[in-house]
Amino acid sequence: MKLLERYVTSSLLTAVSLAWLVLTFVIAVGLVIRVTGLIIEGLPIALVGKYLTIGIPEMLNMTIPMAVLVSSLLVFGRLSADSEIAAMRACGINLWRIMLWPICFGLLLSSLSLYINNEVTPPNHETRRRMTASVGFGFALDMLEPGRFINDFRNFKIRFDSKSGHWLNNVLIYDYSNTNVVREIRAEKARAEFIDDDLQIDLFRVRIDPISPDKPGVALADRMTHVIPEALKLRNYKRRIKDMRFLQLLDTYREARQAVKDARHQWLGLAHEKKLTSHRSQVLFEINKRFMLSCAPLCFVLIGMTLGIRSHRKESTIGIAMALIVAVCFYFIEIVAESLAAKPLFMPHLIVWLPVAGCLALALYLIPQNQ
C-alpha cells in the first residue's frame, strides 16, 4: 500500500472507529437505563447480562453500516473540500486508486456481516425467545413493554398499559380456556402474584364478557380474582424462520418448494396450496434479506465516497444529514419488502434487493462524474 492509499485508508478507519463508538454509546445509554430499571425490579443480573450479550451481534449489524456511511461521507467530503481530490486529479491519479482499499474494507465488513446474519444472530434470536418463553410471567412482565400482549400462557393472553411493582393498570385478559367462547376481562387495575406455579391476579373494577361460557352477557364487579394455572411451567417454543442458520434455512426452502409442487400434483385444494406458497415466499425472502443486509457496508462505502466527493463539504452536519437520508431510504425499502414477505405475487425477495441495486447504480453513475 503506497503513501496516498495509506493516508486515505487510515483516515477512513479512524473515522469509522470513532463513529462506531459514538453510535454504540448512543444505543448503550438507552439499554443501560432500561436494564437498571429491570435489575431494580428484581430481574436476575445473570439473566439481564445474557439478554444483553446475545443482542450484541444484532446491534453490530446496525452500527457498523451506519458508521461506515457517516465516515465515508465525512472523510471524502473533507478531502474534496480541502481540494485534495482536485490535487490528485491534477497529478493524474485515478479516482479508483484511492477508492480501492476503502472498497476492500467494505467487502471485509460485508463478509463479517454475512457471517453474523447467517450463523450468529439466528441462534441468539432463538435463545432470547426461549428464555422469554421459559422465565415465566414475572420476568416476561419486566422484559416486555406496556401496551403489548403477553402470549406466554396456554389459553390466556394478557395486556396492560403500565406497571408499578406488582400493580398493573388498565388490564385486558383474553381467556381461551373454553373452545366455544372467548372471555374478555377488563379491569382498571390489578395485583399479580404467584402461588406455586399459578399466577393469581386480583382485579379491581372489573368488566367480564361473557359472565361464563353458559351465561352470555356482561357482568360488572368491584373485585374479582382470576387464576392462570401453571403460569410458571416451561412452555414449548416453536422454531421460527428467523431462528435458522443458513444451511437449515436452505433445507427448509427446499422442503417448502417441494411441498408446493406436491400440493399442485395432488390437488390438495387452493387454500392449502396458497398457505404453502406463502410459507415458501417467507423462507425465500429471509434468505435474500440476510444477503441484502450483508451488502450494506459495501453499498454505504460506495455511496459515502461518491456523495462525499460530490458534496464538496467538510461540515459534519451536512454529512450526517446525507447519511441519515441514505440510511432511511435503504432500510425503509427493506421494511416494505418484509411486510410483503407472505405475498409471493409481489415478489418480495426481489424488492428487497432494490436498495442495493439503487446504491450500486448511483455509485456507478457518480464515479465517472467525479473523475
mmCIF file of C-alpha atoms in Angstrom:
data_model
loop_
_atom_site.group_PDB
_atom_site.id
_atom_site.type_symbol
_atom_site.label_atom_id
_atom_site.label_comp_id
_atom_site.label_asym_id
_atom_site.label_seq_id
_atom_site.Cartn_x
_atom_site.Cartn_y
_atom_site.Cartn_z
ATOM 1 C CA MET A 1 0.000 0.000 0.000
ATOM 2 C CA LYS A 2 1.503 3.317 -1.106
ATOM 3 C CA LEU A 3 1.567 6.532 0.907
ATOM 4 C CA LEU A 4 -1.551 8.046 -0.688
ATOM 5 C CA GLU A 5 -3.673 4.925 -0.252
ATOM 6 C CA ARG A 6 -2.407 4.544 3.305
ATOM 7 C CA TYR A 7 -3.333 8.148 4.102
ATOM 8 C CA VAL A 8 -6.904 7.830 2.796
ATOM 9 C CA THR A 9 -7.491 4.380 4.289
ATOM 10 C CA SER A 10 -6.120 5.297 7.721
ATOM 11 C CA SER A 11 -8.329 8.403 7.791
ATOM 12 C CA LEU A 12 -11.350 6.264 6.956
ATOM 13 C CA LEU A 13 -10.511 3.591 9.544
ATOM 14 C CA THR A 14 -10.076 6.208 12.258
ATOM 15 C CA ALA A 15 -13.373 7.868 11.369
ATOM 16 C CA VAL A 16 -15.209 4.515 11.251
ATOM 17 C CA SER A 17 -13.866 3.566 14.683
ATOM 18 C CA LEU A 18 -14.939 6.870 16.230
ATOM 19 C CA ALA A 19 -18.357 6.818 14.543
ATOM 20 C CA TRP A 20 -18.926 3.225 15.664
ATOM 21 C CA LEU A 21 -18.049 4.127 19.256
ATOM 22 C CA VAL A 22 -20.438 7.096 19.214
ATOM 23 C CA LEU A 23 -23.316 5.064 17.734
ATOM 24 C CA THR A 24 -22.699 2.210 20.159
ATOM 25 C CA PHE A 25 -22.657 4.651 23.085
ATOM 26 C CA VAL A 26 -25.966 6.201 21.993
ATOM 27 C CA ILE A 27 -27.626 2.781 21.825
ATOM 28 C CA ALA A 28 -25.955 1.616 25.038
ATOM 29 C CA VAL A 29 -27.271 4.604 27.030
ATOM 30 C CA GLY A 30 -30.854 3.573 26.328
ATOM 31 C CA LEU A 31 -30.088 -0.050 27.153
ATOM 32 C CA VAL A 32 -28.362 0.839 30.429
ATOM 33 C CA ILE A 33 -31.346 2.916 31.570
ATOM 34 C CA ARG A 34 -33.749 0.085 30.802
ATOM 35 C CA VAL A 35 -31.513 -2.608 32.304
ATOM 36 C CA THR A 36 -31.099 -0.604 35.519
ATOM 37 C CA GLY A 37 -34.857 -0.491 35.901
ATOM 38 C CA LEU A 38 -35.137 -4.244 35.325
ATOM 39 C CA ILE A 39 -32.489 -5.007 37.949
ATOM 40 C CA ILE A 40 -34.190 -2.693 40.467
ATOM 41 C CA GLU A 41 -37.480 -4.517 39.854
ATOM 42 C CA GLY A 42 -35.813 -7.825 40.719
ATOM 43 C CA LEU A 43 -34.768 -9.421 37.431
ATOM 44 C CA PRO A 44 -31.609 -11.527 37.999
ATOM 45 C CA ILE A 45 -28.408 -9.822 36.870
ATOM 46 C CA ALA A 46 -27.242 -13.023 35.151
ATOM 47 C CA LEU A 47 -30.401 -13.107 33.027
ATOM 48 C CA VAL A 48 -30.070 -9.435 32.101
ATOM 49 C CA GLY A 49 -26.418 -9.969 31.179
ATOM 50 C CA LYS A 50 -27.298 -12.894 28.944
ATOM 51 C CA TYR A 51 -30.002 -10.875 27.188
ATOM 52 C CA LEU A 52 -27.515 -8.078 26.537
ATOM 53 C CA THR A 53 -24.782 -10.438 25.341
ATOM 54 C CA ILE A 54 -26.920 -12.242 22.790
ATOM 55 C CA GLY A 55 -28.154 -8.885 21.477
ATOM 56 C CA ILE A 56 -24.670 -7.572 20.626
ATOM 57 C CA PRO A 57 -24.442 -9.163 17.125
ATOM 58 C CA GLU A 58 -27.751 -7.602 16.079
ATOM 59 C CA MET A 59 -26.507 -4.234 17.328
ATOM 60 C CA LEU A 60 -23.320 -4.626 15.244
ATOM 61 C CA ASN A 61 -25.399 -5.196 12.116
ATOM 62 C CA MET A 62 -26.911 -1.748 12.608
ATOM 63 C CA THR A 63 -23.999 0.289 13.960
ATOM 64 C CA ILE A 64 -21.267 -0.914 11.570
ATOM 65 C CA PRO A 65 -23.050 0.056 8.292
ATOM 66 C CA MET A 66 -24.095 3.415 9.736
ATOM 67 C CA ALA A 67 -20.559 4.104 10.983
ATOM 68 C CA VAL A 68 -19.167 3.254 7.537
ATOM 69 C CA LEU A 69 -21.677 5.511 5.784
ATOM 70 C CA VAL A 70 -21.135 8.533 8.025
ATOM 71 C CA SER A 71 -17.341 8.127 7.974
ATOM 72 C CA SER A 72 -17.137 7.764 4.189
ATOM 73 C CA LEU A 73 -19.210 10.894 3.676
ATOM 74 C CA LEU A 74 -17.181 12.933 6.155
ATOM 75 C CA VAL A 75 -13.705 11.746 5.105
ATOM 76 C CA PHE A 76 -14.196 12.086 1.354
ATOM 77 C CA GLY A 77 -16.227 15.267 1.784
ATOM 78 C CA ARG A 78 -13.288 16.781 3.680
ATOM 79 C CA LEU A 79 -10.805 15.584 1.034
ATOM 80 C CA SER A 80 -12.935 17.211 -1.646
ATOM 81 C CA ALA A 81 -13.494 20.438 0.307
ATOM 82 C CA ASP A 82 -9.756 20.785 1.009
ATOM 83 C CA SER A 83 -9.054 20.369 -2.735
ATOM 84 C CA GLU A 84 -7.056 17.203 -2.083
ATOM 85 C CA ILE A 85 -9.191 15.294 -4.593
ATOM 86 C CA ALA A 86 -8.558 18.052 -7.161
ATOM 87 C CA ALA A 87 -4.815 17.834 -6.468
ATOM 88 C CA MET A 88 -4.900 14.079 -7.027
ATOM 89 C CA ARG A 89 -6.672 14.573 -10.350
ATOM 90 C CA ALA A 90 -4.099 17.195 -11.357
ATOM 91 C CA CYS A 91 -1.341 14.654 -10.685
ATOM 92 C CA GLY A 92 -3.067 12.139 -12.946
ATOM 93 C CA ILE A 93 -4.189 9.849 -10.123
ATOM 94 C CA ASN A 94 -7.274 7.835 -10.986
ATOM 95 C CA LEU A 95 -10.136 8.071 -8.503
ATOM 96 C CA TRP A 96 -10.442 4.280 -8.437
ATOM 97 C CA ARG A 97 -6.953 4.094 -6.960
ATOM 98 C CA ILE A 98 -7.881 5.915 -3.755
ATOM 99 C CA MET A 99 -11.234 4.126 -3.588
ATOM 100 C CA LEU A 100 -9.808 0.604 -3.928
ATOM 101 C CA TRP A 101 -8.794 -0.002 -0.305
ATOM 102 C CA PRO A 102 -11.986 1.510 1.189
ATOM 103 C CA ILE A 103 -13.952 -0.807 -1.126
ATOM 104 C CA CYS A 104 -11.886 -3.772 0.110
ATOM 105 C CA PHE A 105 -12.619 -2.648 3.668
ATOM 106 C CA GLY A 106 -16.338 -2.546 2.826
ATOM 107 C CA LEU A 107 -16.116 -6.070 1.372
ATOM 108 C CA LEU A 108 -14.458 -7.291 4.562
ATOM 109 C CA LEU A 109 -17.201 -5.795 6.718
ATOM 110 C CA SER A 110 -19.865 -7.237 4.399
ATOM 111 C CA SER A 111 -18.311 -10.689 4.811
ATOM 112 C CA LEU A 112 -18.374 -10.255 8.583
ATOM 113 C CA SER A 113 -21.995 -9.108 8.401
ATOM 114 C CA LEU A 114 -22.893 -12.125 6.242
ATOM 115 C CA TYR A 115 -21.453 -14.469 8.856
ATOM 116 C CA ILE A 116 -23.253 -12.681 11.695
ATOM 117 C CA ASN A 117 -26.590 -12.675 9.845
ATOM 118 C CA ASN A 118 -26.475 -16.375 8.967
ATOM 119 C CA GLU A 119 -24.579 -18.066 11.793
ATOM 120 C CA VAL A 120 -24.628 -15.853 14.905
ATOM 121 C CA THR A 121 -27.858 -13.859 15.014
ATOM 122 C CA PRO A 122 -30.323 -16.746 14.298
ATOM 123 C CA PRO A 123 -29.333 -18.957 17.276
ATOM 124 C CA ASN A 124 -29.159 -15.863 19.501
ATOM 125 C CA HIS A 125 -32.628 -14.895 18.341
ATOM 126 C CA GLU A 126 -33.905 -18.359 19.231
ATOM 127 C CA THR A 127 -32.139 -18.310 22.618
ATOM 128 C CA ARG A 128 -33.685 -14.972 23.550
ATOM 129 C CA ARG A 129 -37.195 -16.142 22.662
ATOM 130 C CA ARG A 130 -36.752 -19.429 24.503
ATOM 131 C CA MET A 131 -35.608 -17.505 27.576
ATOM 132 C CA THR A 132 -38.673 -15.274 27.388
ATOM 133 C CA ALA A 133 -40.892 -18.341 26.985
ATOM 134 C CA SER A 134 -39.367 -20.141 29.958
ATOM 135 C CA VAL A 135 -38.783 -17.492 32.625
ATOM 136 C CA GLY A 136 -42.476 -17.065 33.379
ATOM 137 C CA PHE A 137 -44.850 -14.155 33.585
ATOM 138 C CA GLY A 138 -42.950 -12.310 36.306
ATOM 139 C CA PHE A 139 -39.864 -11.912 34.142
ATOM 140 C CA ALA A 140 -41.841 -11.515 30.922
ATOM 141 C CA LEU A 141 -43.661 -8.657 32.617
ATOM 142 C CA ASP A 142 -40.317 -6.969 33.268
ATOM 143 C CA MET A 143 -38.901 -7.605 29.814
ATOM 144 C CA LEU A 144 -41.940 -6.601 27.737
ATOM 145 C CA GLU A 145 -43.060 -3.027 27.323
ATOM 146 C CA PRO A 146 -46.524 -1.904 28.438
ATOM 147 C CA GLY A 147 -49.109 -1.894 25.702
ATOM 148 C CA ARG A 148 -48.041 -5.245 24.248
ATOM 149 C CA PHE A 149 -49.758 -8.601 24.635
ATOM 150 C CA ILE A 150 -48.013 -11.334 26.646
ATOM 151 C CA ASN A 151 -48.694 -14.619 24.864
ATOM 152 C CA ASP A 152 -46.605 -16.940 27.054
ATOM 153 C CA PHE A 153 -49.537 -18.691 28.731
ATOM 154 C CA ARG A 154 -51.601 -21.550 27.442
ATOM 155 C CA ASN A 155 -55.167 -20.391 26.729
ATOM 156 C CA PHE A 156 -54.554 -16.872 28.087
ATOM 157 C CA LYS A 157 -53.411 -13.554 26.655
ATOM 158 C CA ILE A 158 -52.690 -10.506 28.859
ATOM 159 C CA ARG A 159 -52.087 -6.840 28.159
ATOM 160 C CA PHE A 160 -51.597 -3.849 30.468
ATOM 161 C CA ASP A 161 -50.908 -0.139 29.944
ATOM 162 C CA SER A 162 -48.463 0.475 32.795
ATOM 163 C CA LYS A 163 -46.901 -1.248 35.788
ATOM 164 C CA SER A 164 -45.757 -0.231 39.257
ATOM 165 C CA GLY A 165 -44.279 -3.083 41.248
ATOM 166 C CA HIS A 166 -46.892 -5.861 41.265
ATOM 167 C CA TRP A 167 -49.686 -3.469 40.306
ATOM 168 C CA LEU A 168 -50.916 -3.393 36.708
ATOM 169 C CA ASN A 169 -53.055 -0.615 35.254
ATOM 170 C CA ASN A 170 -55.758 -0.942 32.586
ATOM 171 C CA VAL A 171 -55.565 -4.721 32.334
ATOM 172 C CA LEU A 172 -57.054 -6.739 29.476
ATOM 173 C CA ILE A 173 -57.244 -10.554 29.655
ATOM 174 C CA TYR A 174 -58.465 -12.892 26.919
ATOM 175 C CA ASP A 175 -59.473 -16.321 28.227
ATOM 176 C CA TYR A 176 -59.362 -19.076 25.575
ATOM 177 C CA SER A 177 -59.760 -21.983 28.013
ATOM 178 C CA ASN A 178 -63.216 -22.773 26.601
ATOM 179 C CA THR A 179 -63.178 -23.656 22.910
ATOM 180 C CA ASN A 180 -66.723 -22.407 22.365
ATOM 181 C CA VAL A 181 -66.308 -18.848 23.604
ATOM 182 C CA VAL A 182 -63.585 -16.282 24.281
ATOM 183 C CA ARG A 183 -63.990 -14.389 27.540
ATOM 184 C CA GLU A 184 -62.847 -10.779 27.726
ATOM 185 C CA ILE A 185 -61.928 -9.488 31.184
ATOM 186 C CA ARG A 186 -61.089 -5.816 31.720
ATOM 187 C CA ALA A 187 -60.001 -4.115 34.941
ATOM 188 C CA GLU A 188 -58.864 -0.622 35.895
ATOM 189 C CA LYS A 189 -56.075 -2.101 37.994
ATOM 190 C CA ALA A 190 -54.860 -5.464 39.237
ATOM 191 C CA ARG A 191 -52.294 -7.011 41.551
ATOM 192 C CA ALA A 192 -50.358 -10.036 40.276
ATOM 193 C CA GLU A 193 -48.627 -12.588 42.485
ATOM 194 C CA PHE A 194 -47.549 -16.209 42.229
ATOM 195 C CA ILE A 195 -48.852 -19.086 44.323
ATOM 196 C CA ASP A 196 -46.653 -22.066 43.499
ATOM 197 C CA ASP A 197 -46.773 -22.287 39.690
ATOM 198 C CA ASP A 198 -50.106 -20.474 39.385
ATOM 199 C CA LEU A 199 -50.499 -16.784 38.691
ATOM 200 C CA GLN A 200 -53.176 -15.123 40.793
ATOM 201 C CA ILE A 201 -54.482 -11.759 39.600
ATOM 202 C CA ASP A 202 -56.692 -9.688 41.902
ATOM 203 C CA LEU A 203 -58.740 -7.457 39.611
ATOM 204 C CA PHE A 204 -60.481 -4.239 40.699
ATOM 205 C CA ARG A 205 -63.427 -2.523 38.966
ATOM 206 C CA VAL A 206 -63.900 -5.385 36.556
ATOM 207 C CA ARG A 207 -65.935 -5.935 33.399
ATOM 208 C CA ILE A 208 -66.461 -9.562 32.229
ATOM 209 C CA ASP A 209 -67.935 -10.549 28.866
ATOM 210 C CA PRO A 210 -69.471 -13.109 28.917
ATOM 211 C CA ILE A 211 -70.067 -13.927 32.577
ATOM 212 C CA SER A 212 -69.350 -17.610 31.919
ATOM 213 C CA PRO A 213 -69.418 -19.941 28.882
ATOM 214 C CA ASP A 214 -73.029 -20.947 29.614
ATOM 215 C CA LYS A 215 -74.216 -17.461 30.683
ATOM 216 C CA PRO A 216 -73.981 -14.841 27.913
ATOM 217 C CA GLY A 217 -73.981 -11.179 28.827
ATOM 218 C CA VAL A 218 -71.798 -8.593 30.530
ATOM 219 C CA ALA A 219 -71.104 -8.504 34.264
ATOM 220 C CA LEU A 220 -69.547 -5.753 36.390
ATOM 221 C CA ALA A 221 -67.745 -6.281 39.696
ATOM 222 C CA ASP A 222 -65.766 -4.219 42.185
ATOM 223 C CA ARG A 223 -63.301 -7.032 42.742
ATOM 224 C CA MET A 224 -62.553 -10.399 41.196
ATOM 225 C CA THR A 225 -59.754 -12.953 41.492
ATOM 226 C CA HIS A 226 -58.585 -14.686 38.336
ATOM 227 C CA VAL A 227 -56.093 -17.570 38.370
ATOM 228 C CA ILE A 228 -53.907 -18.644 35.457
ATOM 229 C CA PRO A 229 -52.868 -22.236 36.218
ATOM 230 C CA GLU A 230 -49.263 -23.371 35.780
ATOM 231 C CA ALA A 231 -48.118 -19.942 34.603
ATOM 232 C CA LEU A 232 -44.509 -20.674 35.544
ATOM 233 C CA LYS A 233 -44.351 -24.063 33.863
ATOM 234 C CA LEU A 234 -41.964 -24.277 30.923
ATOM 235 C CA ARG A 235 -43.730 -23.617 27.637
ATOM 236 C CA ASN A 236 -42.853 -25.109 24.276
ATOM 237 C CA TYR A 237 -41.201 -22.825 21.760
ATOM 238 C CA LYS A 238 -41.673 -23.414 18.066
ATOM 239 C CA ARG A 239 -38.652 -22.580 15.966
ATOM 240 C CA ARG A 240 -39.238 -19.746 13.522
ATOM 241 C CA ILE A 241 -37.693 -18.895 10.188
ATOM 242 C CA LYS A 242 -35.521 -16.193 11.772
ATOM 243 C CA ASP A 243 -34.044 -18.767 14.174
ATOM 244 C CA MET A 244 -32.475 -20.903 11.442
ATOM 245 C CA ARG A 245 -28.866 -20.854 10.321
ATOM 246 C CA PHE A 246 -28.200 -20.612 6.595
ATOM 247 C CA LEU A 247 -27.999 -24.345 5.810
ATOM 248 C CA GLN A 248 -31.092 -25.025 7.909
ATOM 249 C CA LEU A 249 -32.896 -22.218 6.099
ATOM 250 C CA LEU A 250 -31.818 -23.628 2.744
ATOM 251 C CA ASP A 251 -33.146 -27.081 3.655
ATOM 252 C CA THR A 252 -36.408 -25.510 4.815
ATOM 253 C CA TYR A 253 -36.760 -23.689 1.496
ATOM 254 C CA ARG A 254 -36.197 -26.909 -0.469
ATOM 255 C CA GLU A 255 -38.821 -28.672 1.626
ATOM 256 C CA ALA A 256 -41.264 -25.782 1.172
ATOM 257 C CA ARG A 257 -40.704 -25.740 -2.584
ATOM 258 C CA GLN A 258 -41.259 -29.498 -2.790
ATOM 259 C CA ALA A 259 -44.396 -29.207 -0.652
ATOM 260 C CA VAL A 260 -45.845 -26.672 -3.105
ATOM 261 C CA LYS A 261 -45.114 -29.000 -6.043
ATOM 262 C CA ASP A 262 -46.729 -31.942 -4.247
ATOM 263 C CA ALA A 263 -49.803 -29.876 -3.402
ATOM 264 C CA ARG A 264 -50.247 -28.934 -7.061
ATOM 265 C CA HIS A 265 -49.854 -32.505 -8.277
ATOM 266 C CA GLN A 266 -52.156 -33.984 -5.645
ATOM 267 C CA TRP A 267 -54.846 -31.286 -5.913
ATOM 268 C CA LEU A 268 -54.962 -30.689 -2.155
ATOM 269 C CA GLY A 269 -57.041 -27.563 -2.535
ATOM 270 C CA LEU A 270 -56.410 -23.916 -3.372
ATOM 271 C CA ALA A 271 -56.368 -22.749 0.256
ATOM 272 C CA HIS A 272 -53.765 -25.342 1.265
ATOM 273 C CA GLU A 273 -51.615 -24.551 -1.768
ATOM 274 C CA LYS A 274 -51.850 -20.820 -1.017
ATOM 275 C CA LYS A 275 -50.674 -21.426 2.558
ATOM 276 C CA LEU A 276 -47.689 -23.481 1.369
ATOM 277 C CA THR A 277 -46.811 -20.885 -1.276
ATOM 278 C CA SER A 278 -46.918 -18.137 1.338
ATOM 279 C CA HIS A 279 -44.563 -20.111 3.600
ATOM 280 C CA ARG A 280 -42.164 -20.716 0.718
ATOM 281 C CA SER A 281 -42.185 -16.998 -0.071
ATOM 282 C CA GLN A 282 -41.342 -16.125 3.547
ATOM 283 C CA VAL A 283 -38.392 -18.528 3.611
ATOM 284 C CA LEU A 284 -37.085 -17.265 0.265
ATOM 285 C CA PHE A 285 -37.424 -13.674 1.444
ATOM 286 C CA GLU A 286 -35.474 -14.402 4.641
ATOM 287 C CA ILE A 287 -32.588 -15.873 2.621
ATOM 288 C CA ASN A 288 -32.438 -12.844 0.329
ATOM 289 C CA LYS A 289 -32.864 -10.369 3.190
ATOM 290 C CA ARG A 290 -29.836 -11.722 5.024
ATOM 291 C CA PHE A 291 -27.649 -11.399 1.946
ATOM 292 C CA MET A 292 -29.037 -7.947 1.163
ATOM 293 C CA LEU A 293 -28.370 -6.622 4.666
ATOM 294 C CA SER A 294 -24.857 -8.062 4.473
ATOM 295 C CA CYS A 295 -24.224 -5.859 1.426
ATOM 296 C CA ALA A 296 -24.991 -2.696 3.419
ATOM 297 C CA PRO A 297 -21.359 -1.905 4.450
ATOM 298 C CA LEU A 298 -20.115 -2.210 0.853
ATOM 299 C CA CYS A 299 -23.024 -0.169 -0.528
ATOM 300 C CA PHE A 300 -22.583 2.514 2.114
ATOM 301 C CA VAL A 301 -18.838 2.783 1.411
ATOM 302 C CA LEU A 302 -19.516 3.339 -2.290
ATOM 303 C CA ILE A 303 -22.333 5.817 -1.704
ATOM 304 C CA GLY A 304 -20.448 7.607 1.067
ATOM 305 C CA MET A 305 -17.330 8.116 -1.046
ATOM 306 C CA THR A 306 -19.144 9.283 -4.185
ATOM 307 C CA LEU A 307 -21.589 11.590 -2.391
ATOM 308 C CA GLY A 308 -18.808 12.916 -0.168
ATOM 309 C CA ILE A 309 -16.681 13.893 -3.163
ATOM 310 C CA ARG A 310 -19.722 15.337 -4.901
ATOM 311 C CA SER A 311 -20.842 17.446 -1.946
ATOM 312 C CA HIS A 312 -17.523 19.338 -1.529
ATOM 313 C CA ARG A 313 -18.378 19.814 2.157
ATOM 314 C CA LYS A 314 -16.300 19.266 5.261
ATOM 315 C CA GLU A 315 -19.071 20.158 7.747
ATOM 316 C CA SER A 316 -20.197 17.195 9.811
ATOM 317 C CA THR A 317 -23.846 18.322 9.910
ATOM 318 C CA ILE A 318 -24.207 18.066 6.123
ATOM 319 C CA GLY A 319 -22.520 14.663 6.072
ATOM 320 C CA ILE A 320 -24.655 13.269 8.878
ATOM 321 C CA ALA A 321 -27.849 14.600 7.268
ATOM 322 C CA MET A 322 -26.966 12.967 3.950
ATOM 323 C CA ALA A 323 -26.109 9.723 5.753
ATOM 324 C CA LEU A 324 -29.478 9.706 7.505
ATOM 325 C CA ILE A 325 -31.352 10.227 4.231
ATOM 326 C CA VAL A 326 -29.484 7.369 2.527
ATOM 327 C CA ALA A 327 -29.924 5.019 5.507
ATOM 328 C CA VAL A 328 -33.637 5.796 5.888
ATOM 329 C CA CYS A 329 -34.284 5.098 2.198
ATOM 330 C CA PHE A 330 -32.190 1.902 2.326
ATOM 331 C CA TYR A 331 -33.902 0.386 5.355
ATOM 332 C CA PHE A 332 -37.380 1.714 4.533
ATOM 333 C CA ILE A 333 -37.471 -0.329 1.326
ATOM 334 C CA GLU A 334 -36.306 -3.379 3.291
ATOM 335 C CA ILE A 335 -39.161 -2.882 5.777
ATOM 336 C CA VAL A 336 -41.699 -2.530 2.951
ATOM 337 C CA ALA A 337 -40.409 -5.728 1.340
ATOM 338 C CA GLU A 338 -40.631 -7.570 4.672
ATOM 339 C CA SER A 339 -44.258 -6.540 5.053
ATOM 340 C CA LEU A 340 -44.905 -8.310 1.729
ATOM 341 C CA ALA A 341 -42.908 -11.441 2.613
ATOM 342 C CA ALA A 342 -46.005 -13.657 2.798
ATOM 343 C CA LYS A 343 -47.361 -12.372 -0.545
ATOM 344 C CA PRO A 344 -45.409 -14.085 -3.354
ATOM 345 C CA LEU A 345 -47.368 -12.189 -6.010
ATOM 346 C CA PHE A 346 -45.343 -9.039 -5.192
ATOM 347 C CA MET A 347 -42.004 -10.909 -5.367
ATOM 348 C CA PRO A 348 -40.657 -9.524 -2.063
ATOM 349 C CA HIS A 349 -37.409 -11.489 -2.481
ATOM 350 C CA LEU A 350 -36.631 -9.228 -5.454
ATOM 351 C CA ILE A 351 -37.996 -5.997 -3.957
ATOM 352 C CA VAL A 352 -35.614 -6.377 -1.013
ATOM 353 C CA TRP A 353 -32.660 -6.006 -3.407
ATOM 354 C CA LEU A 354 -33.801 -2.590 -4.675
ATOM 355 C CA PRO A 355 -31.695 -0.645 -2.100
ATOM 356 C CA VAL A 356 -28.531 -2.491 -3.165
ATOM 357 C CA ALA A 357 -29.315 -2.021 -6.855
ATOM 358 C CA GLY A 358 -30.028 1.669 -6.275
ATOM 359 C CA CYS A 359 -26.787 2.228 -4.352
ATOM 360 C CA LEU A 360 -24.684 0.460 -6.984
ATOM 361 C CA ALA A 361 -26.393 2.299 -9.853
ATOM 362 C CA LEU A 362 -25.930 5.682 -8.165
ATOM 363 C CA ALA A 363 -22.285 4.931 -7.366
ATOM 364 C CA LEU A 364 -21.525 3.778 -10.922
ATOM 365 C CA TYR A 365 -23.156 6.950 -12.249
ATOM 366 C CA LEU A 366 -21.362 9.348 -9.890
ATOM 367 C CA ILE A 367 -17.859 7.857 -10.056
ATOM 368 C CA PRO A 368 -17.288 8.822 -13.731
ATOM 369 C CA GLN A 369 -18.811 12.227 -12.966
ATOM 370 C CA ASN A 370 -16.246 12.716 -10.197
ATOM 371 C CA GLN A 371 -13.249 11.674 -12.287
#
